[in-house]
N, C-alpha and C. Protein backbone atom coordinates (compact mmCIF):
# COMPACT_ATOMS: atom_id res chain seq x y z
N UNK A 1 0.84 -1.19 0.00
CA UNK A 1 0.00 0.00 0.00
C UNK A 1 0.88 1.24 0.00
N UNK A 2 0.41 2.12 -0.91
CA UNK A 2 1.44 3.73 -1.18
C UNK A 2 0.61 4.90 -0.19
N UNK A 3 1.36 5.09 0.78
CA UNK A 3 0.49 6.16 1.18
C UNK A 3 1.44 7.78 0.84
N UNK A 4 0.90 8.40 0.70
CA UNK A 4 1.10 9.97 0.34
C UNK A 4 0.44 10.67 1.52
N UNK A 5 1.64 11.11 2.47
CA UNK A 5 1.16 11.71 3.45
C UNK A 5 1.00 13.25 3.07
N UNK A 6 1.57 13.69 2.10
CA UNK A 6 1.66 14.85 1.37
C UNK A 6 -0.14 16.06 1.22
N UNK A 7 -0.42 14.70 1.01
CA UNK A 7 -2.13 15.26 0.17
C UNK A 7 -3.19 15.14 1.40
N UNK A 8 -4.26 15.89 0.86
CA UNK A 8 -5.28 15.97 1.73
C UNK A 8 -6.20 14.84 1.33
N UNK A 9 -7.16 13.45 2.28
CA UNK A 9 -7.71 13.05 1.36
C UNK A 9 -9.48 13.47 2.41
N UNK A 10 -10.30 12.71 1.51
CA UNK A 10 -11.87 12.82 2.09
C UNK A 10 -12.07 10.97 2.39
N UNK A 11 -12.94 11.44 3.54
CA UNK A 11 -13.16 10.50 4.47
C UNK A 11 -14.56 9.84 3.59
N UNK A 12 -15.28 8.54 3.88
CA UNK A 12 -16.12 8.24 3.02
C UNK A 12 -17.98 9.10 3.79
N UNK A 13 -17.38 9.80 4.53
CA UNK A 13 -18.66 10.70 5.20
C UNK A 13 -18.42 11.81 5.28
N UNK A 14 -17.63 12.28 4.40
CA UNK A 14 -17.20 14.02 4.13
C UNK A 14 -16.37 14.77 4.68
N UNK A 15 -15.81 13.97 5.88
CA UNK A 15 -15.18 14.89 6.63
C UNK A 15 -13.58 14.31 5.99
N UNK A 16 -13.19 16.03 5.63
CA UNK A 16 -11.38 16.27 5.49
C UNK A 16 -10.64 15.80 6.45
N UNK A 17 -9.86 14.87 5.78
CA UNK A 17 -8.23 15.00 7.05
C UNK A 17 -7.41 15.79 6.19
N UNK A 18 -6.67 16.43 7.03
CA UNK A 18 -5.47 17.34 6.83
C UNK A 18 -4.33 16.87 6.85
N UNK A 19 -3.90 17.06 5.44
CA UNK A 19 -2.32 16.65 5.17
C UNK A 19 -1.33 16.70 5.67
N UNK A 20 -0.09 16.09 5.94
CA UNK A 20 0.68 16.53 6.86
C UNK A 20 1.53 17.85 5.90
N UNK A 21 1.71 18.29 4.93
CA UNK A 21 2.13 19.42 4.64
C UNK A 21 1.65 20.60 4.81
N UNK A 22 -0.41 20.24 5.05
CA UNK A 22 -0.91 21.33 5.66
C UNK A 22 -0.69 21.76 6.94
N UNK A 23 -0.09 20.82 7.46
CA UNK A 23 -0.01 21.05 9.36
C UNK A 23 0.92 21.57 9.36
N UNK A 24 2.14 21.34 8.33
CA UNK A 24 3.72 21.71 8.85
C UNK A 24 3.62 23.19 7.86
N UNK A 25 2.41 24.01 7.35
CA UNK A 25 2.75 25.05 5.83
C UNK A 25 2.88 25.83 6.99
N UNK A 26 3.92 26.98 6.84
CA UNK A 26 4.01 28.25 8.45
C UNK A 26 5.08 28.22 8.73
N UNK A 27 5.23 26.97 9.12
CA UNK A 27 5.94 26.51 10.46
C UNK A 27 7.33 26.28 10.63
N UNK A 28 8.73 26.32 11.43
CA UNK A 28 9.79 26.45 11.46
C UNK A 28 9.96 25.63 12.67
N UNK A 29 10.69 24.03 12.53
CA UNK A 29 11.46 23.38 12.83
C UNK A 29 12.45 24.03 14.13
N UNK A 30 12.45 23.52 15.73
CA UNK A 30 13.22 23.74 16.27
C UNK A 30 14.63 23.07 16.45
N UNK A 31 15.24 23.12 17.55
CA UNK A 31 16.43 22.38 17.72
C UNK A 31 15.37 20.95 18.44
N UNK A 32 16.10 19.78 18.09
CA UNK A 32 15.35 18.43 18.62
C UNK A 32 15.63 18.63 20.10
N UNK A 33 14.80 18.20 21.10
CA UNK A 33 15.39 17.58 22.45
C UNK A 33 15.19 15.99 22.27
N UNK A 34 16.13 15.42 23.58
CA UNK A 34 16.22 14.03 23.35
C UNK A 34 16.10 13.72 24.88
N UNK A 35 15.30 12.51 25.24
CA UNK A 35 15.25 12.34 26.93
C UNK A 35 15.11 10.88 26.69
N UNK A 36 16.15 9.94 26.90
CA UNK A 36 15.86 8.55 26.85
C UNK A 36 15.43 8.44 25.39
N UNK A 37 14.26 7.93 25.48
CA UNK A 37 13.79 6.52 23.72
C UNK A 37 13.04 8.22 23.04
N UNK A 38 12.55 9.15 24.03
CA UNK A 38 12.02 9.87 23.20
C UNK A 38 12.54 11.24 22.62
N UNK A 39 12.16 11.62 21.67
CA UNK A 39 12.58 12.35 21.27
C UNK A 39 11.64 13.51 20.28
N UNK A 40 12.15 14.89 20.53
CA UNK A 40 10.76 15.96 19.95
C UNK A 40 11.58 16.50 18.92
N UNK A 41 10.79 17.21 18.27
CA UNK A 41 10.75 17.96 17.80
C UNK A 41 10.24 19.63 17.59
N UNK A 42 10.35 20.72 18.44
CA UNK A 42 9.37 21.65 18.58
C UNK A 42 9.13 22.04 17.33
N UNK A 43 7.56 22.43 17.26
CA UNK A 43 7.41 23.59 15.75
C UNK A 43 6.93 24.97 15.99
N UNK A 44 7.29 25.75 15.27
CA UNK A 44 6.89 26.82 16.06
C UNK A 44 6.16 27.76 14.80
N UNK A 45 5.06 28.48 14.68
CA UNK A 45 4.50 29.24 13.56
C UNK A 45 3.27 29.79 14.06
N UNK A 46 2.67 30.36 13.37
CA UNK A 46 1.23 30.40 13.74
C UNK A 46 0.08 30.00 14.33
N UNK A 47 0.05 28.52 13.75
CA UNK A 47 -0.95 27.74 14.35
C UNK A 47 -0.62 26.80 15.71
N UNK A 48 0.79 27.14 15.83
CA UNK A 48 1.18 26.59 16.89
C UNK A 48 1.58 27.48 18.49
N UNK A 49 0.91 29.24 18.26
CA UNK A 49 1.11 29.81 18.77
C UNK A 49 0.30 29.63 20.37
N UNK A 50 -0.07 30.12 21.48
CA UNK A 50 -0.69 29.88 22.55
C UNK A 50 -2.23 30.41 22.71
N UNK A 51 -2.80 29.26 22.81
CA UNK A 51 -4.33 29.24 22.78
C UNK A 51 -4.69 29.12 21.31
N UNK A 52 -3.99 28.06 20.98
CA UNK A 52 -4.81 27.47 19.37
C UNK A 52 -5.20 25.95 19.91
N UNK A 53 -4.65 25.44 21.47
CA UNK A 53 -5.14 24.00 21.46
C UNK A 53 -5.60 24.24 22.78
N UNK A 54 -7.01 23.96 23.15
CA UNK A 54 -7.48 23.49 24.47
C UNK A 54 -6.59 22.66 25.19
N UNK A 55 -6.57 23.08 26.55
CA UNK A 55 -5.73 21.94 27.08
C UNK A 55 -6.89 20.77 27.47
N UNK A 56 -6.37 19.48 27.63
CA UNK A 56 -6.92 18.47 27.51
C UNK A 56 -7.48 18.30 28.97
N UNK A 57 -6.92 18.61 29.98
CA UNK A 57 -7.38 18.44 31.44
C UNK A 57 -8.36 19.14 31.39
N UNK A 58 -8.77 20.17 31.02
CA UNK A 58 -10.44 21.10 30.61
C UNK A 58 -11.15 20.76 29.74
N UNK A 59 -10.76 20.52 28.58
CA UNK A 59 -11.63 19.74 27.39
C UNK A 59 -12.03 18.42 27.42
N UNK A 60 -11.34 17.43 27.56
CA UNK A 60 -11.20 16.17 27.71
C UNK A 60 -12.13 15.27 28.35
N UNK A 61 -13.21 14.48 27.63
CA UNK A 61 -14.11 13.64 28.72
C UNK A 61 -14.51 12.41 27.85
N UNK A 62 -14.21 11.21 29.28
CA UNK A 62 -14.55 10.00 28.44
C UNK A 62 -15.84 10.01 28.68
N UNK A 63 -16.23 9.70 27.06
CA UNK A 63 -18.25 9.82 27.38
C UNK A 63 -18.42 8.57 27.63
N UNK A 64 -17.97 7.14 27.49
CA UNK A 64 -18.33 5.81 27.38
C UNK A 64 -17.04 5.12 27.03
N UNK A 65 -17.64 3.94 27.64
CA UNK A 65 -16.68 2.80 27.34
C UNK A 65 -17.45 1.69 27.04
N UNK A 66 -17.17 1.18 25.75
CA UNK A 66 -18.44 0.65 24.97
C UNK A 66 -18.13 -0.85 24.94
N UNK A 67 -16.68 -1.17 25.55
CA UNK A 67 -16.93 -2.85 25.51
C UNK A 67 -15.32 -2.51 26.48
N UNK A 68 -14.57 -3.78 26.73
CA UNK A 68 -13.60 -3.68 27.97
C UNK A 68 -13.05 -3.31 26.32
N UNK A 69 -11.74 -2.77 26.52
CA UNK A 69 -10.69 -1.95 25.49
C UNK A 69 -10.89 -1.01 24.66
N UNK A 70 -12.14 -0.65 24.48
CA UNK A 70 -12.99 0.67 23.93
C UNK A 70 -13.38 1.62 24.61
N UNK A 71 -12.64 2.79 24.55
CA UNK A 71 -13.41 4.05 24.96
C UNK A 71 -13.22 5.11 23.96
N UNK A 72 -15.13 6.01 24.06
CA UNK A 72 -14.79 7.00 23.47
C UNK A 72 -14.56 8.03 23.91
N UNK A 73 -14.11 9.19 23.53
CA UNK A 73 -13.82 10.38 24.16
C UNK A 73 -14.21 11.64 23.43
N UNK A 74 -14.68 12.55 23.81
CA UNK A 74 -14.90 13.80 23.47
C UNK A 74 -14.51 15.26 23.77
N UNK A 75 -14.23 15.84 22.87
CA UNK A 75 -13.67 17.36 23.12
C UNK A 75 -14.55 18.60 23.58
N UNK A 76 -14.64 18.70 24.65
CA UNK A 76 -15.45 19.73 25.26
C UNK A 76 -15.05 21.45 24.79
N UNK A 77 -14.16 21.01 24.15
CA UNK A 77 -13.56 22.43 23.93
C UNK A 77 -14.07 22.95 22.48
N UNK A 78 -13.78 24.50 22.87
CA UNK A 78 -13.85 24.98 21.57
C UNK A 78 -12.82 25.33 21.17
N UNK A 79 -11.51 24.55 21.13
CA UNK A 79 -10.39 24.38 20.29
C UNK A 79 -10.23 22.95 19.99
N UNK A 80 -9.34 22.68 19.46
CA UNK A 80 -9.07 21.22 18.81
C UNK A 80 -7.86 20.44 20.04
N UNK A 81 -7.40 19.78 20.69
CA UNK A 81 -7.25 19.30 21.86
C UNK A 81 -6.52 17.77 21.67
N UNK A 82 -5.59 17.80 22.51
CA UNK A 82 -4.28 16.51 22.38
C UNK A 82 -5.36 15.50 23.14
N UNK A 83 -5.27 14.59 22.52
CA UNK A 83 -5.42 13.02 23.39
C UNK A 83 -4.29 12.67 23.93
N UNK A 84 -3.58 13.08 25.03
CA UNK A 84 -2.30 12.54 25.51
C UNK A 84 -1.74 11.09 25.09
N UNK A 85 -0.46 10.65 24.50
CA UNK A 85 -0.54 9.69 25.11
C UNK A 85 -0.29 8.44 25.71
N UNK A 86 -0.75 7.69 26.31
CA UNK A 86 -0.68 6.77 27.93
C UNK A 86 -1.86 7.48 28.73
N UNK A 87 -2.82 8.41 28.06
CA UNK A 87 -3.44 8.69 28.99
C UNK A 87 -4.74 7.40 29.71
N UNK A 88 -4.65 7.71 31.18
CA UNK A 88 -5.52 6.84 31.34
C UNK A 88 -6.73 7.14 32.30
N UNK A 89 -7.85 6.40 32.77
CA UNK A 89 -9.15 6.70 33.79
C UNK A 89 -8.88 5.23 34.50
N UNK A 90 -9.25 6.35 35.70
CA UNK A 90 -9.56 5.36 37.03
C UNK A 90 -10.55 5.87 37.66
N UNK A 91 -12.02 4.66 37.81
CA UNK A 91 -12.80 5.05 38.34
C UNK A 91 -12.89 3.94 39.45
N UNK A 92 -13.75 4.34 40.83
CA UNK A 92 -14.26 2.74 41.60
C UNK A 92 -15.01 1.78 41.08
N UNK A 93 -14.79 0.65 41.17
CA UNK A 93 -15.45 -0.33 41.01
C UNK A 93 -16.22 -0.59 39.26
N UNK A 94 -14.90 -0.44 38.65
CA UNK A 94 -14.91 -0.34 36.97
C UNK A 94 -13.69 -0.49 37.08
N UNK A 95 -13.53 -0.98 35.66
CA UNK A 95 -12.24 -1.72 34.94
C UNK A 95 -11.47 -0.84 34.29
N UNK A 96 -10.42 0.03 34.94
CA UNK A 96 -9.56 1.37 34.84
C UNK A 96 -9.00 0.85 33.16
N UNK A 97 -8.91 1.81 32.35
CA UNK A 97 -8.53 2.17 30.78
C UNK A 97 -7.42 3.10 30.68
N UNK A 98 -6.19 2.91 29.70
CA UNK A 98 -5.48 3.47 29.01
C UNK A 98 -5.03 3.14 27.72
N UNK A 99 -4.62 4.38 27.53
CA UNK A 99 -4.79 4.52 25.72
C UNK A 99 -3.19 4.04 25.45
N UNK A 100 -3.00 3.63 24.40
CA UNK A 100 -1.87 3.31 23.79
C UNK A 100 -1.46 4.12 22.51
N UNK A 101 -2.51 5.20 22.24
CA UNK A 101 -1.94 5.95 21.06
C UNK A 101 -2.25 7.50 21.50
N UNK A 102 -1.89 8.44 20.75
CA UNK A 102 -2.28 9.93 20.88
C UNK A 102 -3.59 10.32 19.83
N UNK A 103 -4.22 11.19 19.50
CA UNK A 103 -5.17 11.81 18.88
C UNK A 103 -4.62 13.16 19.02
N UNK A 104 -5.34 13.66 17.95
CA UNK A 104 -5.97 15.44 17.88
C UNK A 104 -7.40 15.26 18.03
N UNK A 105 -8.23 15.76 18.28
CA UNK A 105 -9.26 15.67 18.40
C UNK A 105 -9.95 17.36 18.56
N UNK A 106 -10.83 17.35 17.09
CA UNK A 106 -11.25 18.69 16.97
C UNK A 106 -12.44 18.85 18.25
N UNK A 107 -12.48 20.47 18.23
CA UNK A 107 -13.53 21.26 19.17
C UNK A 107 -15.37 20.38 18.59
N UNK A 108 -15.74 19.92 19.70
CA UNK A 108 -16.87 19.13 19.83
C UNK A 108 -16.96 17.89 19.25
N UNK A 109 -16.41 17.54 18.64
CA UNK A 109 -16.18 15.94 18.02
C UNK A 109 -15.72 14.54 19.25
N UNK A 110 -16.23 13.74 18.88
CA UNK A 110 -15.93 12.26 19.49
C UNK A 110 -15.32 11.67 18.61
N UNK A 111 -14.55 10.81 19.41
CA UNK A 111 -13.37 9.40 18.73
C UNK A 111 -13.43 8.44 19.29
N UNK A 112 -14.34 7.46 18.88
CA UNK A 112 -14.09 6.30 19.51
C UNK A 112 -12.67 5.09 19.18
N UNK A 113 -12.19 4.76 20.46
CA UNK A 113 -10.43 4.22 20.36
C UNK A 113 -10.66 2.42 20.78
N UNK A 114 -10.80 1.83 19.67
CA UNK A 114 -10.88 0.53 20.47
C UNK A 114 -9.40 -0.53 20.25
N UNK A 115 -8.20 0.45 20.31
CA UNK A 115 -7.16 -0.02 21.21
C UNK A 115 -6.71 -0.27 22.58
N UNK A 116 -7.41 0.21 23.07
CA UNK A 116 -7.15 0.48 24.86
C UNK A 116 -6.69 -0.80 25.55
N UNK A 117 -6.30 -0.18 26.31
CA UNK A 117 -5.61 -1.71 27.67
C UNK A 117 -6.73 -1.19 28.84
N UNK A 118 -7.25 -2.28 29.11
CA UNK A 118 -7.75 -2.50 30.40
C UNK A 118 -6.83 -2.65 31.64
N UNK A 119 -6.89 -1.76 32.67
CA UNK A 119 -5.28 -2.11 33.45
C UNK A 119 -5.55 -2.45 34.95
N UNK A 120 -6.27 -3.29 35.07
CA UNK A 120 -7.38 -4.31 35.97
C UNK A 120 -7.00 -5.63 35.73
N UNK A 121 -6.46 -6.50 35.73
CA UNK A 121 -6.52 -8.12 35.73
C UNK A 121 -8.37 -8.36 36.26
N UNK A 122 -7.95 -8.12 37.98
CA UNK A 122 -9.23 -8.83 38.76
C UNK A 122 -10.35 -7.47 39.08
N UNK A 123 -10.57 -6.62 38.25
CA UNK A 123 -11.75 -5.65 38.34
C UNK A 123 -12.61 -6.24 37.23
N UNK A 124 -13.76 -5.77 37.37
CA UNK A 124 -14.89 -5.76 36.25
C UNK A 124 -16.04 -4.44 36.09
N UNK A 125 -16.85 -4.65 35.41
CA UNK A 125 -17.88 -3.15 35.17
C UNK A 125 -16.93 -2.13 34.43
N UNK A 126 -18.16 -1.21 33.68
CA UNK A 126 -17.38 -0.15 32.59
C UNK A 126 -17.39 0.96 33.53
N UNK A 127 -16.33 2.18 32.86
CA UNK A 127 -16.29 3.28 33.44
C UNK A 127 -17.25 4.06 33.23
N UNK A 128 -18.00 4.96 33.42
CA UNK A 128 -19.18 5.86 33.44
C UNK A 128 -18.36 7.14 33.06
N UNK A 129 -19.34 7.30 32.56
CA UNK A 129 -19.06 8.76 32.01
C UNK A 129 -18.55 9.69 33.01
N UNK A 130 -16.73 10.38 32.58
CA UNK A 130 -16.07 11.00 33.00
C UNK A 130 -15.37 11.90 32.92
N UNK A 131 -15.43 13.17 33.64
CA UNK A 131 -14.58 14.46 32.75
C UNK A 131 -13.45 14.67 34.00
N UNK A 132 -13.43 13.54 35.10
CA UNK A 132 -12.78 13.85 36.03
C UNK A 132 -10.92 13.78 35.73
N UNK A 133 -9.99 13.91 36.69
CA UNK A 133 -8.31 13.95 36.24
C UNK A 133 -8.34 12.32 35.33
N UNK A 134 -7.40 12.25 34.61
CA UNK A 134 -6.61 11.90 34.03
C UNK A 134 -5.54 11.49 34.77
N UNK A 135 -4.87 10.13 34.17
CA UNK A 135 -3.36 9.56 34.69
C UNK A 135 -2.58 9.31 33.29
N UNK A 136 -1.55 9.33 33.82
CA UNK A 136 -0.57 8.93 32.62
C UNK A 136 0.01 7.51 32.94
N UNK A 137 0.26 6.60 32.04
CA UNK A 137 1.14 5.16 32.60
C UNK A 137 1.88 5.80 33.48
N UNK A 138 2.68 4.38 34.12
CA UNK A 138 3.73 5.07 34.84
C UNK A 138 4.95 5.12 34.02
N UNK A 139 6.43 5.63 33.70
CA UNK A 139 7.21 5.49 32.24
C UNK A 139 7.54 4.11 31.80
N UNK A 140 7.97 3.06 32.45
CA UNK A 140 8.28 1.63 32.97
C UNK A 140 7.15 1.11 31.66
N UNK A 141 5.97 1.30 31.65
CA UNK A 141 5.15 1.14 30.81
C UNK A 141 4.57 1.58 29.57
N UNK A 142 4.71 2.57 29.29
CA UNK A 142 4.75 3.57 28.37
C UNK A 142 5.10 3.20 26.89
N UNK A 143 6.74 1.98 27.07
CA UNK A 143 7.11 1.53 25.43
C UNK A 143 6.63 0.12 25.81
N UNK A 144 5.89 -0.28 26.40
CA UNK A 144 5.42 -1.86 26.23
C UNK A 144 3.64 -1.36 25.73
N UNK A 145 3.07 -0.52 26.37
CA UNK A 145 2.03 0.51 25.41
C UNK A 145 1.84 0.47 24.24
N UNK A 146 3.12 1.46 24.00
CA UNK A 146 2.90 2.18 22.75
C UNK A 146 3.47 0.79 21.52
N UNK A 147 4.21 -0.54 21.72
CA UNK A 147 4.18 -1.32 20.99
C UNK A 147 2.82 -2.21 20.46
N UNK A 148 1.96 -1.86 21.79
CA UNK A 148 0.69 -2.72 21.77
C UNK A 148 -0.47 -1.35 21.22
N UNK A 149 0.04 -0.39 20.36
CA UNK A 149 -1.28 0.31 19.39
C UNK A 149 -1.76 -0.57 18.31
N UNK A 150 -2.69 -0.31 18.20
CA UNK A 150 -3.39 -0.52 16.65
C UNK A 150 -3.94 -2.41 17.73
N UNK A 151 -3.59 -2.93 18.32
CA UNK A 151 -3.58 -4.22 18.57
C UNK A 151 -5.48 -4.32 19.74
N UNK A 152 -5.88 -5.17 19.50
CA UNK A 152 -7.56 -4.95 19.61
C UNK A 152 -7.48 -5.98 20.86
N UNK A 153 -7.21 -5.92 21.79
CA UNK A 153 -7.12 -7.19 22.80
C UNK A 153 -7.13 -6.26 24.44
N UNK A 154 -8.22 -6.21 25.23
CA UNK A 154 -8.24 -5.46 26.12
C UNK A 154 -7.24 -5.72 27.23
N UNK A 155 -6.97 -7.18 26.98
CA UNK A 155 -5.80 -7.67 28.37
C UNK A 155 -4.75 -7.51 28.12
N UNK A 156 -4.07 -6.79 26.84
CA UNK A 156 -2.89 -6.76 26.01
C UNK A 156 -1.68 -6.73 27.05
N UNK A 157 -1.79 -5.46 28.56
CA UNK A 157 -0.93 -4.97 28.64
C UNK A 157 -0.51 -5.20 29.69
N UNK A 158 -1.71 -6.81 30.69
CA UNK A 158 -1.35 -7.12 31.89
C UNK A 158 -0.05 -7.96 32.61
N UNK A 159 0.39 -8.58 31.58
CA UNK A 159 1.45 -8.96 31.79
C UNK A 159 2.74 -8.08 32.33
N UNK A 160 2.46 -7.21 31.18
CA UNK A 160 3.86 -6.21 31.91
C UNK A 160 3.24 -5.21 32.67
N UNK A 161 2.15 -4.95 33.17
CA UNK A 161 1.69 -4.69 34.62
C UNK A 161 2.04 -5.74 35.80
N UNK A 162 1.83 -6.52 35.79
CA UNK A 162 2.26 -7.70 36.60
C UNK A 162 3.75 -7.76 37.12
N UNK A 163 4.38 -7.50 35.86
CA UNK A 163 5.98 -7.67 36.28
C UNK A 163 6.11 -6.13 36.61
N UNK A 164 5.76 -5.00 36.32
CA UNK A 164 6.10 -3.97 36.78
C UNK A 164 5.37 -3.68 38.25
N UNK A 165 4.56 -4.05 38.84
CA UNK A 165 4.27 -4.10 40.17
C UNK A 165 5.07 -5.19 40.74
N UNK A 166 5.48 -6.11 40.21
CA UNK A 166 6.60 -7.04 41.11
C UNK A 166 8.17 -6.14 41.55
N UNK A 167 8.31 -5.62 40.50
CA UNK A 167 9.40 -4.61 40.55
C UNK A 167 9.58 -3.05 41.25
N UNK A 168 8.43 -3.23 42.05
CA UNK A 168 8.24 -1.93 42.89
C UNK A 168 8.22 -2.65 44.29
């Protein structure tokens, strides 16, 4: 498969995604930072100036969790807003969720993500609708995560939960 990240294409229900040359047209490349496995890139231009992205701790709410490894989420904001991510929900007596990938996610729109790790072995019940804090993995977990995106299996990530609570 050829993909051309270059071009803009249309979705089969009308809605535009934006090219990655449209995201980067403006914009000027910083010096990289490097911290361990990760590594940035700042951009800096116009659209990347302060108060073009809701922050996500104000915008951010899981409306549902529609089966164990599915949740959707919605942008309360009226800007367009980061899906952190490793971000995750912990509620009582429901089966705590984190994400294994990032999003953009425009002002009032939903995304439903049915990559998620369930990060419960012995919990059960869904999370209820939540606009409350947010967690991030802990880092230990973070590249055993982000190897398990795109992958559809809610227990994906208990194993190396398991060994990372043995190790504390």
């Amino acid at each position: 498969m050829k993909l051309n990240i270059w071009k803009s294409f249309k979705k089969t229900n009308g809605a535009t995604l934006t090219s990655l040359a449209d995201l980067l047209q403006g914009r000027e490349a910083g010096a990289a930072v490097r911290r361990g496995h990760l590594e940035m890139i700042p951009l800096f231009g116009s659209a990347c100036a302060a108060g073009s992205f809701a922050p996500p701790q104000k915008s951010l709410r899981l409306t549902q969790v529609t089966n164990y490894g599915e949740m959707i989420l919605e942008n309360q904001g009226s800007l367009p807003t980061i899906v952190p991510l490793h971000l995750g929900y912990f509620q009582n007596a429901a089966q705590n969720h984190a994400m294994c990938v990032s999003a953009l996610l425009a002002a009032g729109k939903s995304k439903q993500f049915k990559d998620a790790c369930c990060i419960q072995e012995a919990e059960g019940g869904y999370i209820e609708e939540a606009d409350e804090r947010f967690i991030i993995l802990p880092q230990p977990l973070r590249d055993k995560a982000l190897a398990l995106r795109g992958k559809e299996d809610y227990s994906k990530l208990w194993k190396d939960i398991a060994a990372f609570n043995r190790r504390l």
